[in-house]
XYZ file of C-alpha atoms in Angstrom:
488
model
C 7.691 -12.833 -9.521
C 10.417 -13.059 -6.796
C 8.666 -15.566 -4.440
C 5.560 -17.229 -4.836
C 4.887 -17.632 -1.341
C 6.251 -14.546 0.004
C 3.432 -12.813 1.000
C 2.186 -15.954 2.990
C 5.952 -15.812 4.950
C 7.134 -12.556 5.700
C 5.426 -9.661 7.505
C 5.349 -5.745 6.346
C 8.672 -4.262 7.788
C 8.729 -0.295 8.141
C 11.564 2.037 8.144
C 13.078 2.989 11.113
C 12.791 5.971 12.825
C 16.127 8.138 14.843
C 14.742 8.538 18.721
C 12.575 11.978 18.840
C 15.278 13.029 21.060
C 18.093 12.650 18.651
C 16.308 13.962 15.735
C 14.903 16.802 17.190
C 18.216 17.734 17.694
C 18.774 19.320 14.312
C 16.747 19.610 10.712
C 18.273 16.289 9.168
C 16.290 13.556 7.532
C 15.490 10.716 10.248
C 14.620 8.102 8.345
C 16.535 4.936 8.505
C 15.400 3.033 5.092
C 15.753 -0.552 4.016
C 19.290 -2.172 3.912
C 19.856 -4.792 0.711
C 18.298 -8.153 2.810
C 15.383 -5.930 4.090
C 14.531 -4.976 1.012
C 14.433 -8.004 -0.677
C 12.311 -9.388 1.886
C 9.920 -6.581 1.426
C 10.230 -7.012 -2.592
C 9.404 -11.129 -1.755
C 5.957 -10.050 -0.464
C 4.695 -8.578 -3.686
C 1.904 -11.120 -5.129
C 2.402 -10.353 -8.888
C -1.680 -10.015 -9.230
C -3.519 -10.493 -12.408
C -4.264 -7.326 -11.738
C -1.890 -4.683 -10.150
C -4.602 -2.151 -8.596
C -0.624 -0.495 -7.370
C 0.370 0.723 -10.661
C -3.212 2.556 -10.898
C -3.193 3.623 -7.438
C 0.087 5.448 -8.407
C -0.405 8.613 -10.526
C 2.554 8.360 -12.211
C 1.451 4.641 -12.806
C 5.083 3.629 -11.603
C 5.430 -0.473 -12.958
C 5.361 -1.273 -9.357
C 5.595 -5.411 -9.513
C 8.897 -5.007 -12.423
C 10.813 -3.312 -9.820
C 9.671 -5.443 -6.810
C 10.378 -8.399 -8.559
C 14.228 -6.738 -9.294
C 15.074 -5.895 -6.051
C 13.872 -9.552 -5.090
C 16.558 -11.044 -7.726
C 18.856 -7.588 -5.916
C 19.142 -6.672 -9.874
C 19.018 -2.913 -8.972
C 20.207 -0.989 -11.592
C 17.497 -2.436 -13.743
C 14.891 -1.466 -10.821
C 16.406 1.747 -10.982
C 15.569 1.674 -14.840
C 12.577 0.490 -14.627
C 11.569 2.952 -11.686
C 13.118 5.942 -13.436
C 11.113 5.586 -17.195
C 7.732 6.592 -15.336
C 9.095 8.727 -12.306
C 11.491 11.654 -13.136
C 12.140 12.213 -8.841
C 11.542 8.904 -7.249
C 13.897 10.520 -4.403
C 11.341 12.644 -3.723
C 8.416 10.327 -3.834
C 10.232 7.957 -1.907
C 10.401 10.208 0.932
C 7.148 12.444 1.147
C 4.512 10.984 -0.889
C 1.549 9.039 1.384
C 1.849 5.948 -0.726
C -1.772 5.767 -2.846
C -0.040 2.903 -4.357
C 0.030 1.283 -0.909
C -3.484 1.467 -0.266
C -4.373 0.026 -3.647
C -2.048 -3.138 -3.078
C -4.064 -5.849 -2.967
C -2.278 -7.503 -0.284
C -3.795 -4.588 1.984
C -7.211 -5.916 1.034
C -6.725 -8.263 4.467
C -3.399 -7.628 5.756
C -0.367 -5.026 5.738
C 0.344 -3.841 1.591
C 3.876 -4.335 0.478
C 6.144 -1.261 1.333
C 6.762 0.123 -2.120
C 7.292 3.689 -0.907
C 10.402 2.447 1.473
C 11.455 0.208 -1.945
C 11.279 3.250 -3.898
C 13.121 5.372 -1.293
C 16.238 2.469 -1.875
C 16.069 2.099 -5.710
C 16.422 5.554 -5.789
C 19.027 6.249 -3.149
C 21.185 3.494 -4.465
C 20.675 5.077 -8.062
C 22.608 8.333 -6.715
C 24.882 6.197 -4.765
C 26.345 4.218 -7.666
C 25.911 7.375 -10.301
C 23.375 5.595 -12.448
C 21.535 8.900 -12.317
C 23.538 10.472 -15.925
C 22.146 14.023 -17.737
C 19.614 12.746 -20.972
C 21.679 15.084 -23.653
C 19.147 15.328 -26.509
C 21.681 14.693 -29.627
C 19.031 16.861 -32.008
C 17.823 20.496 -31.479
C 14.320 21.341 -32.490
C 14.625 24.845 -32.122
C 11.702 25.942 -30.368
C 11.788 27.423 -27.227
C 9.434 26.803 -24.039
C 8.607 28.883 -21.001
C 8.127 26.937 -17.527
C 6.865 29.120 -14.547
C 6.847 27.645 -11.379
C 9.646 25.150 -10.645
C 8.106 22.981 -8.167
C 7.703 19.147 -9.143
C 5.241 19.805 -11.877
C 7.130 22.252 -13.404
C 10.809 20.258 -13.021
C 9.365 17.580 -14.172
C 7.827 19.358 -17.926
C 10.920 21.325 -18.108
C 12.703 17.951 -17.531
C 10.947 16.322 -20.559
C 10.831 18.775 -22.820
C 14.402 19.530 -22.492
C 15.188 15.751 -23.064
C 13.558 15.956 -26.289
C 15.372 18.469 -27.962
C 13.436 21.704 -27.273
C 15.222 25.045 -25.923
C 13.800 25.278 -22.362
C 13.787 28.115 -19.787
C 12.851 27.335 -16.097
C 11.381 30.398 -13.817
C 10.829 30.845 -10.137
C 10.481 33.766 -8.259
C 12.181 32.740 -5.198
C 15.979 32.822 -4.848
C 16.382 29.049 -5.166
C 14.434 26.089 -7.652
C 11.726 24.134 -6.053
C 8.945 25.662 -5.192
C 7.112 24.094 -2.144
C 9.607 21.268 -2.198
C 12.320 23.917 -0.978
C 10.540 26.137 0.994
C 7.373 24.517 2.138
C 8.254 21.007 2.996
C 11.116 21.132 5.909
C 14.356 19.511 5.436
C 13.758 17.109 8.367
C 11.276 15.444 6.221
C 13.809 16.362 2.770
C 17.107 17.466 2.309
C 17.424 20.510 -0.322
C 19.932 19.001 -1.574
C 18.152 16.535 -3.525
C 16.507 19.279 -5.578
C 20.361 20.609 -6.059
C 21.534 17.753 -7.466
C 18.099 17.112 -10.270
C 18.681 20.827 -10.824
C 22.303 20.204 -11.907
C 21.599 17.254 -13.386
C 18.381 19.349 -15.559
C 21.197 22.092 -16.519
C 23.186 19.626 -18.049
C 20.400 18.307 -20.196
C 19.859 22.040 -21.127
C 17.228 23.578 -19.213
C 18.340 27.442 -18.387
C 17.937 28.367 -14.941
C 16.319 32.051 -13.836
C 15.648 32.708 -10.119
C 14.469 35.748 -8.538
C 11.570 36.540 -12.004
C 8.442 37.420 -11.215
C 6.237 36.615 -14.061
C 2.887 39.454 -14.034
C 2.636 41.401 -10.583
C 1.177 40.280 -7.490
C -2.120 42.368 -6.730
C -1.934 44.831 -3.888
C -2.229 43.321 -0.377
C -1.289 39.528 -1.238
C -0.393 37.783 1.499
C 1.833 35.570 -0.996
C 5.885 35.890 -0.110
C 7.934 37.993 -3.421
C 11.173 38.013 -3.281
C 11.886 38.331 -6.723
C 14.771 40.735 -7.873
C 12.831 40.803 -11.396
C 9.395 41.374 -13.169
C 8.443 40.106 -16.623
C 5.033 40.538 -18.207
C 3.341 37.568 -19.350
C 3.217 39.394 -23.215
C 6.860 39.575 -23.691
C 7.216 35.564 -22.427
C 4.323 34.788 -24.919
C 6.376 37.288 -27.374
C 9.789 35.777 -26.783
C 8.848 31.878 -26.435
C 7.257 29.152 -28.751
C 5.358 27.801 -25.663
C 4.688 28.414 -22.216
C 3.476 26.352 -19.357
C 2.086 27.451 -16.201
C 3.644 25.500 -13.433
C 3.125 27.265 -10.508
C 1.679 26.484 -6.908
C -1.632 27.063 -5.346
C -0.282 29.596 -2.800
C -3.677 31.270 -1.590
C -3.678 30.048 1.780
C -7.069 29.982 3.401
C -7.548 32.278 5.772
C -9.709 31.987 9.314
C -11.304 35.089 9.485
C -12.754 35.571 13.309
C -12.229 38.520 15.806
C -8.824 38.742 16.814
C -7.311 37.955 13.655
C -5.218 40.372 12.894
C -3.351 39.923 16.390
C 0.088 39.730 16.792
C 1.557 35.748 17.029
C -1.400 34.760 14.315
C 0.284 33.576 11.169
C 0.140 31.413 7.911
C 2.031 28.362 8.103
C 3.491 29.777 4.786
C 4.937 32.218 6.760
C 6.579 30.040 9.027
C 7.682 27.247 7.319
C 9.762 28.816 4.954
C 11.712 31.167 7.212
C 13.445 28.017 8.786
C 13.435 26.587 5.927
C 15.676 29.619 4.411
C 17.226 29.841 8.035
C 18.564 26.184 7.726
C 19.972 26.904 4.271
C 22.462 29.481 5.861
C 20.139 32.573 5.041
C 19.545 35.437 7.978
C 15.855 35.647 8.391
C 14.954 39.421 9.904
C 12.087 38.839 12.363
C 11.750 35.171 11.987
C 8.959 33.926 13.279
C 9.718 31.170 16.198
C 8.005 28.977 18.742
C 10.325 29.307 20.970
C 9.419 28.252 24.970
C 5.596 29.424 23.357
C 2.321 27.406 23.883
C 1.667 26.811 20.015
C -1.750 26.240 18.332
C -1.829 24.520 14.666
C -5.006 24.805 13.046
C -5.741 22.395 10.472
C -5.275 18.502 10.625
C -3.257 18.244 7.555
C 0.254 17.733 6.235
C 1.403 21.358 6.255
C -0.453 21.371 10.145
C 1.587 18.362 11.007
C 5.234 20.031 8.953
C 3.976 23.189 11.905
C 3.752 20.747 14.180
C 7.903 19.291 13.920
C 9.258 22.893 13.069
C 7.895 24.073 16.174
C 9.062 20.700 18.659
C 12.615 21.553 16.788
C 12.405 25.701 18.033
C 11.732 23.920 21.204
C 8.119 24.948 21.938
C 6.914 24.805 25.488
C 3.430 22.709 24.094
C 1.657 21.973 20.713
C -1.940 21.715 20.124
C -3.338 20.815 16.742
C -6.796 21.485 15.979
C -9.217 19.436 13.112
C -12.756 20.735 12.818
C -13.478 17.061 11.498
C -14.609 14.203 13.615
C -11.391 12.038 14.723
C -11.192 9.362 11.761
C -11.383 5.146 12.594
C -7.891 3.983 12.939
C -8.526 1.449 10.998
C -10.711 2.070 7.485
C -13.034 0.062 6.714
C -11.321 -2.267 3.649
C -14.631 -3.664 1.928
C -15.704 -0.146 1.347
C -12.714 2.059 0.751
C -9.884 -0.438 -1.297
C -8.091 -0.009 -3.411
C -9.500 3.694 -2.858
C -7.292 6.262 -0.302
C -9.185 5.429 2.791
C -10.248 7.422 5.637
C -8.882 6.380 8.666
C -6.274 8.259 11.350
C -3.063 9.054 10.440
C 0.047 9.907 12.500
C 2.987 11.673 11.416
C 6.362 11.146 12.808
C 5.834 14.633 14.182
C 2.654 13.933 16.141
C 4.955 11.105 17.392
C 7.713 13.902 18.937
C 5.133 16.125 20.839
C 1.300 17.043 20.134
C -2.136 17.199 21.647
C -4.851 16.698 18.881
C -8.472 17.836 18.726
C -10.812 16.774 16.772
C -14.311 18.283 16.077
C -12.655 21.546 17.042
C -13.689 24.962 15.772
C -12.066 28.703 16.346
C -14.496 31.485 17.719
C -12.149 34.364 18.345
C -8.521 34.789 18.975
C -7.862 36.513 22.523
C -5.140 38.484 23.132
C -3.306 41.953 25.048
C -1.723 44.430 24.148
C -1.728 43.849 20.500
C -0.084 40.612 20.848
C -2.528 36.504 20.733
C -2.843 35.202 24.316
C -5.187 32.485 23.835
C -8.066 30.908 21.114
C -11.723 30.795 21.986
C -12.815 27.457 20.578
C -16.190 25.017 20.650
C -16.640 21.767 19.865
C -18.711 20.824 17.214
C -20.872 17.718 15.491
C -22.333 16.936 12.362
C -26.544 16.644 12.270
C -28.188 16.411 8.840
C -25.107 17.477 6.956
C -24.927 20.366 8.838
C -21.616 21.049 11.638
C -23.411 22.739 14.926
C -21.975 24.005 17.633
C -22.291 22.178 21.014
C -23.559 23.850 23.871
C -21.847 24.751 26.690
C -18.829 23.386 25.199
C -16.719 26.735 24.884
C -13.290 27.019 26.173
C -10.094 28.976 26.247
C -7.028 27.169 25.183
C -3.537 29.334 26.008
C -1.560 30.458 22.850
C 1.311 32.327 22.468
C 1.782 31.519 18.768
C -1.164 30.502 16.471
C -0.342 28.897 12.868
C -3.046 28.696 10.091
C -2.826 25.939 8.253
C -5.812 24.805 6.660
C -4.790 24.537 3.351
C -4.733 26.744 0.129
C -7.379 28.176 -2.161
C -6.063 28.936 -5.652
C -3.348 30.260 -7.561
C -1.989 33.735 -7.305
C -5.229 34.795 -9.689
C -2.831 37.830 -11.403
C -0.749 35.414 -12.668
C -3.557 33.782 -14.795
C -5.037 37.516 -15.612
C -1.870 38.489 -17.057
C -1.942 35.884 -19.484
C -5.769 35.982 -19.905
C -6.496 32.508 -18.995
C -9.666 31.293 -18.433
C -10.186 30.460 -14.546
C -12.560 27.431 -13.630
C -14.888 28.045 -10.414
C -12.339 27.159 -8.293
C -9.815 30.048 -9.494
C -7.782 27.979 -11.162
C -6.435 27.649 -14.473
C -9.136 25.921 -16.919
C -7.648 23.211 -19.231
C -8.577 19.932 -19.246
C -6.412 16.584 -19.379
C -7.854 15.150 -22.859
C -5.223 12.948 -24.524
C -6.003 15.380 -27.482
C -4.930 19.063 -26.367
C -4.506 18.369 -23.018
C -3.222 20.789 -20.453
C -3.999 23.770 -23.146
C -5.633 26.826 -21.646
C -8.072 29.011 -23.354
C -4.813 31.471 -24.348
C -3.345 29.669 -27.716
C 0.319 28.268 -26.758
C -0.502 28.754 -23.047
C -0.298 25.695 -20.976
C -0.990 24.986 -17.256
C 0.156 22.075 -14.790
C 0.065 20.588 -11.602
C -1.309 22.688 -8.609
C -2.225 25.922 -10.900
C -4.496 23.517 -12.657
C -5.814 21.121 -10.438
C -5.800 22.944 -7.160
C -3.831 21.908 -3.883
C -2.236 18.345 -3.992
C 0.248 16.077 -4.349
C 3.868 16.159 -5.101
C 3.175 12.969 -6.967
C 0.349 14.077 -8.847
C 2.544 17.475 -10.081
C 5.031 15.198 -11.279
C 2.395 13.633 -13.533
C 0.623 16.529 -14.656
C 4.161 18.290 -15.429
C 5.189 14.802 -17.551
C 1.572 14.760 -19.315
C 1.868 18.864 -19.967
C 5.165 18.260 -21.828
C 4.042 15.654 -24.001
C 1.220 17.778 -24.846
C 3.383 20.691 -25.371
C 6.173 18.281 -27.695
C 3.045 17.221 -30.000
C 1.670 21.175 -30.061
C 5.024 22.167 -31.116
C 6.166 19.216 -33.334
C 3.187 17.519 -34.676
C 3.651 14.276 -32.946
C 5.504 13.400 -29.176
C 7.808 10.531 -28.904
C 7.036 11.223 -24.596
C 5.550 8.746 -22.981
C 2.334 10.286 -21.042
């Protein structure tokens, strides 16, 4: 424990922020994290409890109060050690995940938690920094080979561990470039790409083998789901060819709003737009791109991919933003005696609320309005919750003036052919069924099939792929081998 008093003499300090005006400048991160005194103050805070509801709150189960107590003593290369044996991409963590561990502190019980995300964020940047970050060479072959489809965090993180552990791994994504939502969902102002460049170099010289632009199966006729791929494979040659194979990839079924009006021109997925400028800011040419340009803009959906909307479109210069929530506006502050060390419900705002947005809450969509082919405004009413039920409120309708509307209410399920080709069993969400038993976990219902992070549990977090993808390959290691040596 750093300081046994710390907590009593030192307040919560939060990164800083570039000036909207600067950063909307360009597609750069904007953060301005901890320096070395700053963080030791932070690290000073930590309490050292009995019980560290952190390391629970954090689904990787990161040994939050060993690496506080590091940075306290400025040891960081053993932070950095102790950080990286439960996280395989703490510099991605440390820049988009929303902190569970945070909420579970106990210090947040009655005052501000420790900032472990912003510690994390300078473990891991000084890690790169001082090229502590070295390629795990296995120094014994096994010989078996293993399929991973999808190389977003769950499945960089499996192909990660199995390749560390001797087995002959081959990574597949059907984009042009590794990452899956990480690259072209989440926008570089919030993530550089080249963070995933430099894991994926680091994962090629551990020997995982790179293909980009395979298709694995065939996406059913009218998906609304982006294929760029150069290259199809059917799932019974992969099961043919490899000794394993684990699903990996995203939920990409968006959900869809579907009123009159929808199929106007200027009504789009935010999976449509969101990875145009995403490709547009890694020097690609974009045909058509879709841009918010001097246009009255209308998000719909409350959530992180609403709010990502919400900056890309302040960046393209957009003459006004409205994002719409069909929930009730949250507390801004939870209620601690009923929610910790749970994820509370309270009001959140982004750093892109902060540059430029109008929110409603208790919101709903009629009908999209528009002329000549083309979205010139959204019929909306504003609705309240009686007996369970949402109702409209009368005499509440209005027209709100749009020029550009993006859907982003989140996703559904996994591209379902995908799991059809390989004859998985689907639970009743449409996703893959396998369960997380510590015995023959993350198996599917197809023998030597398994699945991971999004295609298995549905829509959610980065830091929850990264665990499912680290649990999977231990699973996968003791299916193969008899017995893992992985932590899980």
């Amino acid at each position: 424990m750093g300081k046994i008093t710390g907590f009593m003499e030192y307040e919560r300090l939060e990164e800083g922020y570039k000036p909207p005006k600067e950063r909307l400048k360009d597609y750069r991160e904007f953060v301005i994290g901890l320096d070395d005194s700053q963080s030791k103050v932070q690290a000073a805070r930590c309490m050292d409890c009995g019980t560290p509801f952190c390391n629970s709150g954090c689904p990787v189960n990161n040994v939050i109060p060993d690496f506080n107590d590091l940075v306290f003593q400025q040891d960081w290369q053993n932070a950095w050690m102790v950080l990286d044996s439960t996280n395989n991409f703490p510099e991605f963590t440390g820049r988009i995940c929303p902190a569970p561990c945070e909420a579970a502190c106990t210090l947040n019980y009655n005052a501000d938690p420790v900032g472990i995300k912003s510690i994390e964020h300078a473990i891991a940047d000084r890690a790169w920094q001082n090229g502590w970050v070295q390629p795990r060479v296995p120094r014994i072959k096994t010989g078996k080979k293993v399929a991973v489809v999808g190389s977003g965090p769950a499945g960089m993180a499996a192909a990660q561990q199995l390749a560390r552990v001797g087995h002959e791994v081959t990574l597949f994504e059907k984009n042009d470039r590794l990452g899956g939502l990480l690259r072209y969902g989440i926008p570089d102002f919030k993530m550089e790409k080249s963070h995933i460049d430099r894991r994926i170099d680091q994962m090629k010289a551990e020997g995982v083998t790179v293909r980009t632009g395979v298709m694995i199966g065939s996406l059913p006729k009218g998906s609304k789901v982006t294929n760029l791929a150069k290259e199809t494979i059917e799932p019974k040659q992969l099961l043919s060819d490899f000794d394993a194979v684990v699903l990996a990839g995203g939920a990409e079924q968006s959900r869809d709003l579907p009123v009159p009006g929808r199929d106007l021109d200027g009504v789009h997925f935010a999976m449509e737009f969101l990875p145009q400028q995403n490709r547009v800011v890694a020097g690609d040419k974009v045909k058509g791109q879709i841009r918010a340009d001097g246009k009255h803009v209308i998000v719909i959906g409350g959530g992180d991919t609403g709010s990502d909307c919400v900056g890309t479109s302040n960046r393209h210069g957009a003459a006004s933003v409205v994002q719409f929530e069909l929930m009730p506006q949250p507390p801004e502050e939870e209620n601690k005696e009923l929610t910790w060390p749970y994820w509370p419900y309270k009001l959140r705002t982004s750093s892109s609320h902060e540059e430029g947005c109008d929110r409603e809450f208790a919101i709903a969509t009629k009908e999209f309005i528009g002329e000549k082919g083309k979205v010139t405004g959204v019929k909306t009413v504003r609705v309240e919750w009686k007996d369970g039920k949402m109702v409209e409120v009368p005499g509440s309708e209005q027209t709100l003036r749009a020029d550009l509307v993006l859907l982003a209410m989140g996703f559904t399920s996994p591209v379902a052919s995908i799991l059809e080709g390989f004859g998985v069993d689907k639970d009743t969400r449409g996703n893959a069924k396998a369960s997380t038993e510590f015995i023959g976990g993350y198996a599917t219902s197809v023998p030597k099939v398994f699945a991971a992070g999004d295609i298995r549990r549905g829509q959610s977090l980065v830091v929850w792929a990264i665990r499912e993808g680290r649990q999977a390959a231990r699973a996968v290691d003791e299916f193969l081998m008899g017995f893992s040596d992985l932590p899980r």
